[in-house]
mmCIF file of C-alpha atoms in Angstrom:
data_model
loop_
_atom_site.group_PDB
_atom_site.id
_atom_site.type_symbol
_atom_site.label_atom_id
_atom_site.label_comp_id
_atom_site.label_asym_id
_atom_site.label_seq_id
_atom_site.Cartn_x
_atom_site.Cartn_y
_atom_site.Cartn_z
ATOM 1 C CA MET A 1 12.967 22.398 6.972
ATOM 2 C CA LYS A 2 9.121 22.419 6.029
ATOM 3 C CA HIS A 3 9.061 18.262 5.890
ATOM 4 C CA VAL A 4 11.043 18.394 9.246
ATOM 5 C CA LEU A 5 8.590 20.646 10.862
ATOM 6 C CA PHE A 6 5.608 18.648 9.509
ATOM 7 C CA LEU A 7 6.874 15.626 10.848
ATOM 8 C CA VAL A 8 7.251 17.046 14.266
ATOM 9 C CA SER A 9 3.761 18.349 14.377
ATOM 10 C CA ILE A 10 2.236 14.919 13.268
ATOM 11 C CA SER A 11 4.140 13.274 15.931
ATOM 12 C CA ALA A 12 2.608 15.538 18.367
ATOM 13 C CA LEU A 13 -0.694 15.668 17.084
ATOM 14 C CA GLY A 14 -1.510 12.452 15.767
ATOM 15 C CA LEU A 15 -3.100 11.479 12.404
ATOM 16 C CA ILE A 16 -4.876 13.636 10.326
ATOM 17 C CA GLY A 17 -7.511 12.829 7.991
ATOM 18 C CA CYS A 18 -9.728 14.408 5.111
ATOM 19 C CA GLY A 19 -12.491 12.811 2.760
ATOM 20 C CA SER A 20 -12.406 9.390 0.893
ATOM 21 C CA ASP A 21 -12.426 9.162 -3.030
ATOM 22 C CA ASP A 22 -15.957 7.655 -3.472
ATOM 23 C CA SER A 23 -17.792 9.690 -0.901
ATOM 24 C CA SER A 24 -17.544 12.797 -2.655
ATOM 25 C CA GLY A 25 -19.882 14.037 -5.264
ATOM 26 C CA SER A 26 -17.218 15.807 -7.342
ATOM 27 C CA PRO A 27 -14.048 15.020 -9.027
ATOM 28 C CA SER A 28 -12.718 18.089 -6.852
ATOM 29 C CA SER A 29 -12.605 16.747 -3.595
ATOM 30 C CA GLY A 30 -10.678 13.630 -3.542
ATOM 31 C CA GLY A 31 -8.017 14.007 -0.867
ATOM 32 C CA ALA A 32 -7.479 12.179 2.429
ATOM 33 C CA SER A 33 -4.857 12.166 4.876
ATOM 34 C CA SER A 34 -1.869 9.896 4.421
ATOM 35 C CA GLY A 35 -2.241 8.129 7.541
ATOM 36 C CA GLY A 36 0.097 9.731 10.107
ATOM 37 C CA ALA A 37 3.380 8.973 11.769
ATOM 38 C CA SER A 38 3.494 6.176 14.110
ATOM 39 C CA SER A 39 4.777 6.950 17.487
ATOM 40 C CA GLY A 40 5.703 4.971 20.809
ATOM 41 C CA GLY A 41 7.652 2.616 18.832
ATOM 42 C CA ALA A 42 8.902 -0.870 19.150
ATOM 43 C CA ASN A 43 12.828 -1.412 18.964
ATOM 44 C CA SER A 44 14.827 0.753 16.774
ATOM 45 C CA GLY A 45 17.009 -1.210 14.322
ATOM 46 C CA GLY A 46 14.607 -3.566 13.495
ATOM 47 C CA ALA A 47 16.582 -6.474 12.744
ATOM 48 C CA ASN A 48 15.023 -10.077 12.604
ATOM 49 C CA SER A 49 15.167 -11.637 15.986
ATOM 50 C CA GLY A 50 14.244 -15.066 14.998
ATOM 51 C CA GLY A 51 10.684 -16.302 14.973
ATOM 52 C CA ASN A 52 8.818 -16.464 11.677
ATOM 53 C CA ALA A 53 10.030 -13.024 10.119
ATOM 54 C CA GLY A 54 12.998 -12.775 8.078
ATOM 55 C CA VAL A 55 15.109 -10.518 6.179
ATOM 56 C CA ALA A 56 17.161 -11.653 3.228
ATOM 57 C CA GLY A 57 20.026 -9.287 2.137
ATOM 58 C CA GLY A 58 21.065 -7.961 -1.209
ATOM 59 C CA SER A 59 19.449 -5.818 -3.774
ATOM 60 C CA ALA A 60 16.336 -6.467 -5.752
ATOM 61 C CA GLY A 61 16.644 -7.677 -9.356
ATOM 62 C CA SER A 62 14.226 -7.895 -11.937
ATOM 63 C CA SER A 63 11.207 -10.064 -11.398
ATOM 64 C CA SER A 64 11.335 -13.369 -12.398
ATOM 65 C CA GLY A 65 7.317 -13.548 -12.395
ATOM 66 C CA GLY A 66 6.894 -10.351 -14.477
ATOM 67 C CA ALA A 67 3.660 -8.486 -13.346
ATOM 68 C CA SER A 68 2.927 -6.090 -15.967
ATOM 69 C CA SER A 69 1.563 -7.046 -19.277
ATOM 70 C CA GLY A 70 1.229 -3.651 -20.545
ATOM 71 C CA GLY A 71 -2.469 -3.151 -20.001
ATOM 72 C CA ALA A 72 -5.437 -2.774 -17.886
ATOM 73 C CA SER A 73 -7.237 -5.952 -16.852
ATOM 74 C CA SER A 74 -10.382 -5.298 -15.140
ATOM 75 C CA GLY A 75 -11.217 -8.486 -13.528
ATOM 76 C CA GLY A 76 -9.540 -10.673 -16.120
ATOM 77 C CA ALA A 77 -6.941 -13.231 -15.588
ATOM 78 C CA SER A 78 -3.504 -12.192 -14.868
ATOM 79 C CA SER A 79 -1.126 -12.370 -18.037
ATOM 80 C CA GLY A 80 1.798 -11.435 -15.737
ATOM 81 C CA GLY A 81 1.826 -14.911 -14.025
ATOM 82 C CA ALA A 82 -0.550 -16.836 -12.231
ATOM 83 C CA SER A 83 0.199 -18.352 -8.554
ATOM 84 C CA SER A 84 1.340 -21.463 -10.191
ATOM 85 C CA SER A 85 4.539 -19.509 -11.248
ATOM 86 C CA GLY A 86 4.851 -17.588 -8.018
ATOM 87 C CA LEU A 87 6.976 -18.286 -5.099
ATOM 88 C CA SER A 88 3.880 -19.695 -3.118
ATOM 89 C CA SER A 89 3.827 -22.740 -5.577
ATOM 90 C CA LYS A 90 6.730 -24.051 -3.955
ATOM 91 C CA TYR A 91 5.694 -23.664 -0.240
ATOM 92 C CA PRO A 92 2.323 -24.974 0.493
ATOM 93 C CA GLY A 93 0.690 -23.021 3.148
ATOM 94 C CA ASP A 94 3.594 -20.582 2.880
ATOM 95 C CA GLN A 95 5.814 -23.343 5.044
ATOM 96 C CA GLY A 96 9.269 -22.484 4.396
ATOM 97 C CA ILE A 97 8.718 -19.452 2.206
ATOM 98 C CA ASP A 98 10.607 -17.239 4.446
ATOM 99 C CA LYS A 99 13.745 -19.101 3.819
ATOM 100 C CA ASP A 100 13.702 -18.466 0.159
ATOM 101 C CA PRO A 101 16.275 -16.231 -1.296
ATOM 102 C CA ASP A 102 13.822 -13.839 -2.990
ATOM 103 C CA VAL A 103 12.148 -13.168 0.212
ATOM 104 C CA VAL A 104 12.962 -9.997 1.624
ATOM 105 C CA TRP A 105 10.535 -10.059 4.752
ATOM 106 C CA TYR A 106 7.937 -12.641 5.858
ATOM 107 C CA GLU A 107 5.438 -12.016 8.732
ATOM 108 C CA GLY A 108 3.234 -15.043 9.986
ATOM 109 C CA PHE A 109 2.375 -13.759 13.340
ATOM 110 C CA GLU A 110 3.214 -17.241 14.745
ATOM 111 C CA GLU A 111 4.571 -15.759 18.187
ATOM 112 C CA ALA A 112 3.570 -16.057 21.980
ATOM 113 C CA ASN A 113 2.501 -12.771 22.373
ATOM 114 C CA VAL A 114 2.072 -9.134 20.607
ATOM 115 C CA ASP A 115 5.470 -7.787 22.226
ATOM 116 C CA ALA A 116 7.409 -10.773 20.438
ATOM 117 C CA VAL A 117 5.947 -9.535 17.138
ATOM 118 C CA VAL A 118 6.558 -5.963 17.724
ATOM 119 C CA ALA A 119 10.170 -6.530 18.742
ATOM 120 C CA ARG A 120 10.950 -7.232 15.002
ATOM 121 C CA TYR A 121 9.772 -3.882 13.805
ATOM 122 C CA ASN A 122 11.145 -0.534 13.733
ATOM 123 C CA ASP A 123 8.188 1.275 15.111
ATOM 124 C CA ALA A 124 4.480 0.255 16.084
ATOM 125 C CA LYS A 125 1.224 1.627 17.695
ATOM 126 C CA LYS A 126 0.735 -1.603 19.593
ATOM 127 C CA SER A 127 -2.466 -0.666 21.880
ATOM 128 C CA GLY A 128 -4.594 -1.981 19.232
ATOM 129 C CA LEU A 129 -2.792 -4.977 18.394
ATOM 130 C CA SER A 130 -3.838 -8.329 19.096
ATOM 131 C CA LEU A 131 -2.990 -11.908 18.137
ATOM 132 C CA ASP A 132 -5.897 -13.850 16.605
ATOM 133 C CA SER A 133 -6.988 -17.635 15.849
ATOM 134 C CA ASP A 134 -8.619 -16.751 12.616
ATOM 135 C CA VAL A 135 -6.248 -17.480 9.831
ATOM 136 C CA PRO A 136 -6.880 -17.784 5.833
ATOM 137 C CA PRO A 137 -7.855 -20.856 4.201
ATOM 138 C CA LYS A 138 -4.691 -23.093 3.268
ATOM 139 C CA SER A 139 -2.692 -21.535 6.214
ATOM 140 C CA SER A 140 -0.124 -23.642 7.750
ATOM 141 C CA GLY A 141 -0.203 -21.213 10.839
ATOM 142 C CA GLN A 142 -2.490 -20.808 13.705
ATOM 143 C CA LYS A 143 -2.188 -16.961 14.429
ATOM 144 C CA SER A 144 -2.861 -13.826 12.653
ATOM 145 C CA MET A 145 -2.801 -10.017 13.619
ATOM 146 C CA LYS A 146 -5.828 -8.218 14.273
ATOM 147 C CA MET A 147 -5.629 -4.244 14.161
ATOM 148 C CA THR A 148 -8.468 -2.437 16.204
ATOM 149 C CA ALA A 149 -8.935 1.344 15.753
ATOM 150 C CA SER A 150 -11.656 3.765 16.594
ATOM 151 C CA GLY A 151 -12.885 7.059 15.813
ATOM 152 C CA SER A 152 -13.021 7.985 19.483
ATOM 153 C CA GLY A 153 -9.538 6.656 19.852
ATOM 154 C CA PRO A 154 -7.001 5.237 19.812
ATOM 155 C CA ASN A 155 -7.187 5.956 16.285
ATOM 156 C CA ALA A 156 -4.274 4.016 14.954
ATOM 157 C CA ALA A 157 -2.703 0.499 15.006
ATOM 158 C CA ASP A 158 0.235 -0.136 13.215
ATOM 159 C CA LEU A 159 3.909 -2.075 12.541
ATOM 160 C CA PHE A 160 6.535 -0.432 10.498
ATOM 161 C CA LYS A 161 9.387 -2.311 9.121
ATOM 162 C CA ARG A 162 12.338 -0.544 7.284
ATOM 163 C CA LEU A 163 13.723 -2.884 4.618
ATOM 164 C CA ASP A 164 17.470 -2.368 4.208
ATOM 165 C CA PRO A 165 19.588 -2.138 2.040
ATOM 166 C CA GLY A 166 16.364 -0.990 -0.040
ATOM 167 C CA TYR A 167 15.342 -2.248 -3.384
ATOM 168 C CA GLU A 168 14.624 -1.439 -7.165
ATOM 169 C CA GLU A 169 11.508 -3.909 -7.207
ATOM 170 C CA LEU A 170 9.094 -5.515 -4.936
ATOM 171 C CA PHE A 171 6.147 -7.936 -4.808
ATOM 172 C CA VAL A 172 4.082 -7.622 -1.664
ATOM 173 C CA ARG A 173 1.556 -10.342 -1.054
ATOM 174 C CA TYR A 174 -0.768 -10.470 2.019
ATOM 175 C CA TYR A 175 -3.959 -11.528 3.395
ATOM 176 C CA ALA A 176 -6.701 -9.143 4.787
ATOM 177 C CA LYS A 177 -10.040 -9.501 6.498
ATOM 178 C CA TYR A 178 -11.962 -6.443 6.981
ATOM 179 C CA GLN A 179 -14.623 -6.121 9.526
ATOM 180 C CA SER A 180 -18.113 -5.054 7.961
ATOM 181 C CA GLY A 181 -19.812 -2.033 8.938
ATOM 182 C CA VAL A 182 -16.822 0.243 9.598
ATOM 183 C CA GLN A 183 -15.929 3.797 8.454
ATOM 184 C CA TRP A 184 -12.686 3.125 7.236
ATOM 185 C CA HIS A 185 -10.172 5.582 6.610
ATOM 186 C CA HIS A 186 -6.946 4.428 5.877
ATOM 187 C CA THR A 187 -6.763 0.965 6.456
ATOM 188 C CA GLY A 188 -4.225 -1.085 4.347
ATOM 189 C CA VAL A 189 -0.592 -2.024 3.565
ATOM 190 C CA TRP A 190 1.692 1.110 2.630
ATOM 191 C CA VAL A 191 4.891 0.046 0.825
ATOM 192 C CA GLY A 192 7.357 3.049 -0.239
ATOM 193 C CA GLY A 193 10.933 4.499 0.507
ATOM 194 C CA TYR A 194 12.361 7.474 2.203
ATOM 195 C CA ASN A 195 15.676 8.865 1.488
ATOM 196 C CA PRO A 196 17.315 8.654 3.934
ATOM 197 C CA ALA A 197 15.839 5.471 5.033
ATOM 198 C CA SER A 198 13.544 5.832 8.143
ATOM 199 C CA ASN A 199 12.857 4.004 11.318
ATOM 200 C CA TRP A 200 9.309 5.359 11.351
ATOM 201 C CA PRO A 201 6.427 6.203 8.954
ATOM 202 C CA SER A 202 6.636 9.836 7.709
ATOM 203 C CA PRO A 203 3.643 10.466 5.254
ATOM 204 C CA GLN A 204 3.540 14.147 5.213
ATOM 205 C CA ALA A 205 -0.131 14.584 4.194
ATOM 206 C CA GLY A 206 -1.158 17.455 1.970
ATOM 207 C CA LEU A 207 2.569 17.566 0.566
ATOM 208 C CA LYS A 208 3.759 16.482 -2.652
ATOM 209 C CA PRO A 209 6.977 14.622 -2.652
ATOM 210 C CA ASP A 210 9.994 16.159 -4.405
ATOM 211 C CA GLY A 211 11.271 13.070 -6.223
ATOM 212 C CA ASN A 212 14.390 12.732 -3.819
ATOM 213 C CA ASP A 213 12.705 12.354 -0.574
ATOM 214 C CA ARG A 214 9.714 9.914 -0.533
ATOM 215 C CA PHE A 215 7.101 7.744 -2.350
ATOM 216 C CA SER A 216 4.192 5.475 -0.948
ATOM 217 C CA VAL A 217 1.928 2.969 -2.812
ATOM 218 C CA SER A 218 -1.145 1.418 -0.851
ATOM 219 C CA ILE A 219 -4.386 -0.330 -1.527
ATOM 220 C CA GLU A 220 -7.292 0.434 0.654
ATOM 221 C CA PRO A 221 -10.763 0.775 1.115
ATOM 222 C CA VAL A 222 -12.210 4.139 -0.333
ATOM 223 C CA GLY A 223 -15.908 5.504 0.062
ATOM 224 C CA SER A 224 -18.274 3.602 2.849
ATOM 225 C CA GLY A 225 -20.863 1.111 3.156
ATOM 226 C CA ALA A 226 -20.945 -2.630 2.505
ATOM 227 C CA ASN A 227 -18.287 -4.049 0.528
ATOM 228 C CA PRO A 228 -16.453 -0.848 -0.350
ATOM 229 C CA ARG A 229 -14.296 -0.206 -3.308
ATOM 230 C CA LEU A 230 -10.641 -1.021 -3.250
ATOM 231 C CA ASP A 231 -8.273 1.543 -4.865
ATOM 232 C CA TYR A 232 -4.470 2.819 -4.643
ATOM 233 C CA TYR A 233 -3.751 5.662 -2.562
ATOM 234 C CA ASN A 234 -0.434 6.876 -3.835
ATOM 235 C CA TYR A 235 1.953 9.672 -3.096
ATOM 236 C CA TRP A 236 4.894 10.185 -5.553
ATOM 237 C CA MET A 237 6.548 13.081 -7.326
ATOM 238 C CA LYS A 238 4.157 13.115 -10.474
ATOM 239 C CA MET A 239 0.980 12.961 -8.387
ATOM 240 C CA HIS A 240 -1.759 15.327 -9.008
ATOM 241 C CA SER A 241 -3.774 17.896 -6.863
ATOM 242 C CA TRP A 242 -7.261 18.045 -6.037
ATOM 243 C CA MET A 243 -7.230 21.830 -6.436
ATOM 244 C CA ASP A 244 -7.047 23.767 -9.554
ATOM 245 C CA ASN A 245 -4.161 25.736 -8.498
ATOM 246 C CA PRO A 246 -2.507 23.847 -6.006
ATOM 247 C CA SER A 247 -1.147 25.944 -3.198
ATOM 248 C CA GLY A 248 -0.430 25.695 0.499
ATOM 249 C CA SER A 249 0.308 22.495 2.547
ATOM 250 C CA THR A 250 -2.991 20.620 1.972
ATOM 251 C CA ALA A 251 -2.938 20.740 -1.849
ATOM 252 C CA TYR A 252 -1.891 16.928 -2.307
ATOM 253 C CA TYR A 253 -3.529 14.133 -0.939
ATOM 254 C CA GLY A 254 -3.343 10.585 -2.262
ATOM 255 C CA ASN A 255 -4.214 9.851 -5.733
ATOM 256 C CA THR A 256 -6.479 6.941 -6.642
ATOM 257 C CA LEU A 257 -5.857 5.056 -9.927
ATOM 258 C CA VAL A 258 -7.618 1.808 -10.560
ATOM 259 C CA HIS A 259 -11.502 3.041 -10.581
ATOM 260 C CA ASP A 260 -12.778 -0.684 -10.929
ATOM 261 C CA ALA A 261 -16.394 -1.011 -9.501
ATOM 262 C CA GLY A 262 -15.669 -4.925 -9.149
ATOM 263 C CA PHE A 263 -12.359 -4.334 -6.971
ATOM 264 C CA LYS A 264 -13.722 -4.181 -3.606
ATOM 265 C CA VAL A 265 -13.571 -5.397 -0.213
ATOM 266 C CA ASP A 266 -15.154 -9.036 0.505
ATOM 267 C CA ASP A 267 -16.347 -8.127 4.095
ATOM 268 C CA ASP A 268 -15.879 -10.671 6.906
ATOM 269 C CA GLN A 269 -13.845 -12.796 4.315
ATOM 270 C CA TRP A 270 -10.158 -13.345 3.869
ATOM 271 C CA MET A 271 -8.822 -11.638 0.762
ATOM 272 C CA CYS A 272 -5.414 -12.237 -0.735
ATOM 273 C CA ILE A 273 -3.948 -8.861 -2.371
ATOM 274 C CA GLU A 274 -0.522 -8.586 -4.297
ATOM 275 C CA ILE A 275 1.075 -5.285 -5.126
ATOM 276 C CA HIS A 276 4.066 -4.875 -7.476
ATOM 277 C CA ILE A 277 6.253 -1.909 -7.614
ATOM 278 C CA LYS A 278 9.053 -1.367 -10.090
ATOM 279 C CA LEU A 279 10.852 2.013 -9.653
ATOM 280 C CA ASN A 280 12.175 3.795 -12.856
ATOM 281 C CA PRO A 281 15.527 2.837 -13.520
ATOM 282 C CA ASN A 282 16.574 6.416 -14.947
ATOM 283 C CA PRO A 283 15.951 8.708 -12.200
ATOM 284 C CA GLY A 284 15.458 11.268 -15.118
ATOM 285 C CA SER A 285 12.251 9.875 -16.574
ATOM 286 C CA GLY A 286 9.289 7.308 -15.862
ATOM 287 C CA ALA A 287 10.488 4.877 -18.310
ATOM 288 C CA GLY A 288 10.755 1.425 -17.313
ATOM 289 C CA ALA A 289 8.455 2.050 -13.958
ATOM 290 C CA GLU A 290 5.802 -0.526 -13.218
ATOM 291 C CA LEU A 291 2.804 -0.817 -10.899
ATOM 292 C CA GLY A 292 0.203 -3.542 -10.555
ATOM 293 C CA VAL A 293 -2.182 -5.293 -8.353
ATOM 294 C CA TRP A 294 -3.646 -8.640 -7.710
ATOM 295 C CA LYS A 295 -6.810 -9.901 -5.809
ATOM 296 C CA ASN A 296 -7.060 -13.567 -5.436
ATOM 297 C CA ASP A 297 -4.605 -13.969 -7.951
ATOM 298 C CA VAL A 298 -6.577 -12.217 -10.619
ATOM 299 C CA SER A 299 -4.935 -9.178 -12.106
ATOM 300 C CA VAL A 300 -6.737 -5.888 -11.439
ATOM 301 C CA ILE A 301 -4.639 -3.583 -13.179
ATOM 302 C CA GLN A 302 -1.145 -3.600 -14.520
ATOM 303 C CA TYR A 303 0.564 -0.176 -15.362
ATOM 304 C CA ASN A 304 3.740 0.346 -17.418
ATOM 305 C CA ASP A 305 5.147 3.471 -18.692
ATOM 306 C CA THR A 306 2.992 3.235 -21.739
ATOM 307 C CA SER A 307 -0.255 1.424 -20.691
ATOM 308 C CA PRO A 308 -3.234 1.595 -19.865
ATOM 309 C CA MET A 309 -3.941 5.214 -21.233
ATOM 310 C CA GLY A 310 -6.585 7.338 -19.283
ATOM 311 C CA TYR A 311 -7.237 10.871 -18.414
ATOM 312 C CA TRP A 312 -6.741 12.921 -15.225
ATOM 313 C CA LEU A 313 -9.906 14.073 -13.126
ATOM 314 C CA LYS A 314 -7.808 16.417 -10.528
ATOM 315 C CA ASP A 315 -6.457 13.677 -8.212
ATOM 316 C CA LYS A 316 -8.148 10.943 -9.927
ATOM 317 C CA PHE A 317 -6.456 8.875 -12.561
ATOM 318 C CA CYS A 318 -9.132 7.107 -14.816
ATOM 319 C CA PRO A 319 -7.596 4.591 -16.924
ATOM 320 C CA ASP A 320 -9.413 3.385 -20.243
ATOM 321 C CA GLY A 321 -12.391 0.804 -19.052
ATOM 322 C CA ALA A 322 -12.846 2.376 -15.671
ATOM 323 C CA THR A 323 -16.088 1.423 -14.203
ATOM 324 C CA SER A 324 -16.622 3.187 -10.806
ATOM 325 C CA ALA A 325 -18.856 6.155 -10.493
ATOM 326 C CA SER A 326 -15.980 8.373 -9.444
ATOM 327 C CA CYS A 327 -14.887 8.041 -13.440
ATOM 328 C CA THR A 328 -17.947 7.310 -15.029
ATOM 329 C CA ASP A 329 -20.194 10.224 -13.682
ATOM 330 C CA TYR A 330 -17.495 12.328 -15.169
ATOM 331 C CA PRO A 331 -16.541 11.335 -18.706
ATOM 332 C CA PRO A 332 -13.900 13.337 -20.605
ATOM 333 C CA SER A 333 -14.826 15.782 -23.322
ATOM 334 C CA SER A 334 -13.257 15.392 -26.633
ATOM 335 C CA SER A 335 -10.534 17.742 -25.767
ATOM 336 C CA THR A 336 -9.620 15.968 -22.500
ATOM 337 C CA PRO A 337 -5.905 14.416 -23.338
ATOM 338 C CA LYS A 338 -5.416 10.746 -23.190
ATOM 339 C CA VAL A 339 -1.996 10.052 -21.510
ATOM 340 C CA ALA A 340 -0.329 7.220 -19.787
ATOM 341 C CA LEU A 341 0.265 7.484 -16.061
ATOM 342 C CA ASP A 342 3.652 8.877 -15.253
ATOM 343 C CA LEU A 343 5.090 6.465 -12.657
ATOM 344 C CA GLN A 344 8.694 8.412 -12.187
ATOM 345 C CA TYR A 345 8.573 7.649 -8.498
ATOM 346 C CA ARG A 346 11.882 9.369 -8.127
ATOM 347 C CA ASN A 347 14.630 11.806 -9.457
ATOM 348 C CA THR A 348 17.746 10.304 -7.769
ATOM 349 C CA ALA A 349 18.868 6.571 -7.347
ATOM 350 C CA ALA A 350 19.241 6.943 -3.906
ATOM 351 C CA LEU A 351 15.494 6.892 -3.148
ATOM 352 C CA LYS A 352 14.611 3.140 -3.140
ATOM 353 C CA LEU A 353 11.862 0.552 -1.714
ATOM 354 C CA ASN A 354 12.889 0.521 1.960
ATOM 355 C CA ALA A 355 9.429 0.956 3.921
ATOM 356 C CA PHE A 356 6.774 -1.437 4.893
ATOM 357 C CA TRP A 357 3.617 -0.242 6.845
ATOM 358 C CA PRO A 358 0.443 -2.316 7.601
ATOM 359 C CA GLN A 359 -1.930 -0.028 9.559
ATOM 360 C CA ASN A 360 -5.446 0.665 10.633
ATOM 361 C CA TYR A 361 -6.488 4.345 10.809
ATOM 362 C CA ILE A 362 -9.978 5.226 11.815
ATOM 363 C CA THR A 363 -11.059 8.822 12.421
ATOM 364 C CA GLN A 364 -15.026 8.508 12.514
ATOM 365 C CA GLY A 365 -17.580 6.218 13.942
ATOM 366 C CA GLY A 366 -16.892 3.179 16.146
ATOM 367 C CA ALA A 367 -14.350 0.541 16.737
ATOM 368 C CA GLY A 368 -13.096 -1.327 13.536
ATOM 369 C CA SER A 369 -10.837 -4.405 13.094
ATOM 370 C CA VAL A 370 -8.801 -5.446 10.249
ATOM 371 C CA THR A 371 -6.926 -8.688 10.426
ATOM 372 C CA TYR A 372 -3.533 -9.559 8.311
ATOM 373 C CA ASP A 373 -1.478 -12.686 8.048
ATOM 374 C CA HIS A 374 0.837 -14.405 5.560
ATOM 375 C CA MET A 375 2.627 -11.123 4.478
ATOM 376 C CA VAL A 376 5.428 -11.668 2.153
ATOM 377 C CA VAL A 377 7.704 -9.054 0.660
ATOM 378 C CA ALA A 378 9.773 -10.538 -2.157
ATOM 379 C CA LYS A 379 11.764 -9.780 -5.322
ATOM 380 C CA SER A 380 9.656 -11.739 -7.496
ATOM 381 C CA ARG A 381 5.908 -12.712 -7.825
ATOM 382 C CA VAL A 382 4.439 -14.327 -4.757
ATOM 383 C CA GLY A 383 1.023 -15.471 -5.653
ATOM 384 C CA CYS A 384 -1.993 -16.871 -3.195
ATOM 385 C CA MET A 385 -1.071 -19.962 -0.874
ATOM 386 C CA GLN A 386 -1.418 -23.190 -2.382
#
């Protein structure tokens, strides 16, 4: 009942926000809003109605491009498969990639108007959506999607897609171009799961998932200023609180896990980002789970259930080799335990990867835009366009 009431309040009041990771001067602040539920949706049902988007049936198998190599890689070359071994190598400019049997969802925004794009999604905030002629290098298309939001409102623009029938492992490759000089709050691509599957986002800001209900993984800017740092902003059953003694409905906000000073937004330039999520096969533990991210086909970090090791600063996990001030300003004491990140996303096999949510949510400052293109959700490594 608590979660139902919270969802109703978010739908009625809009998106809720808090501070960002790098803008705090202490490891105790951390938390931010989870973005908020999208209302005023598009069509429910969200099945592919043609165009350039597609859904492939069946369940996700093991990755053929294996992401995790069992260790952190801060800026080094990926050992989990370069683009030449990914799906993109077979489809120059992404031409025909939507027909590959490993592709679950593809979006290239090659439609006549915004309404035609929105019609393929289960839910959307479309007042800030516009098609743009700016496309990434090597693109075979002519259009992208610009999402514009503002601190004075509308605060959010987004698209939400339910991914049926639900998956055990996914790779999400997308291109993003962030406008410079913007006060970002939650602007990135969120991927996760709901049980039961949902036709709209329900982030439930401030609440820790129980393990049988939801989880989410996202990459987005943290902090402010030119070329802000990128990091995860994740909700799952093993997340940590920014409070010493967690209590109430504001104790848990998204955890940041990378803390690499070199992993940052390239202002006003297209970036290729790929996220890898493998759910824990045994609902009783985090064994076998994985989490990774690449930028421009270079591995940033690859987590599995044993490495890299690190330590917790309240709601921040600092892996060995972390270089951002959010970790280096607070080095561990000799008594601080070194642990592996517990990636137990779920405690029931009924909770699967079934939600895809690109968004732009801004709560302070003027208007800012992020542009997305060539978004691929697949069962194996995708890689950047060739």
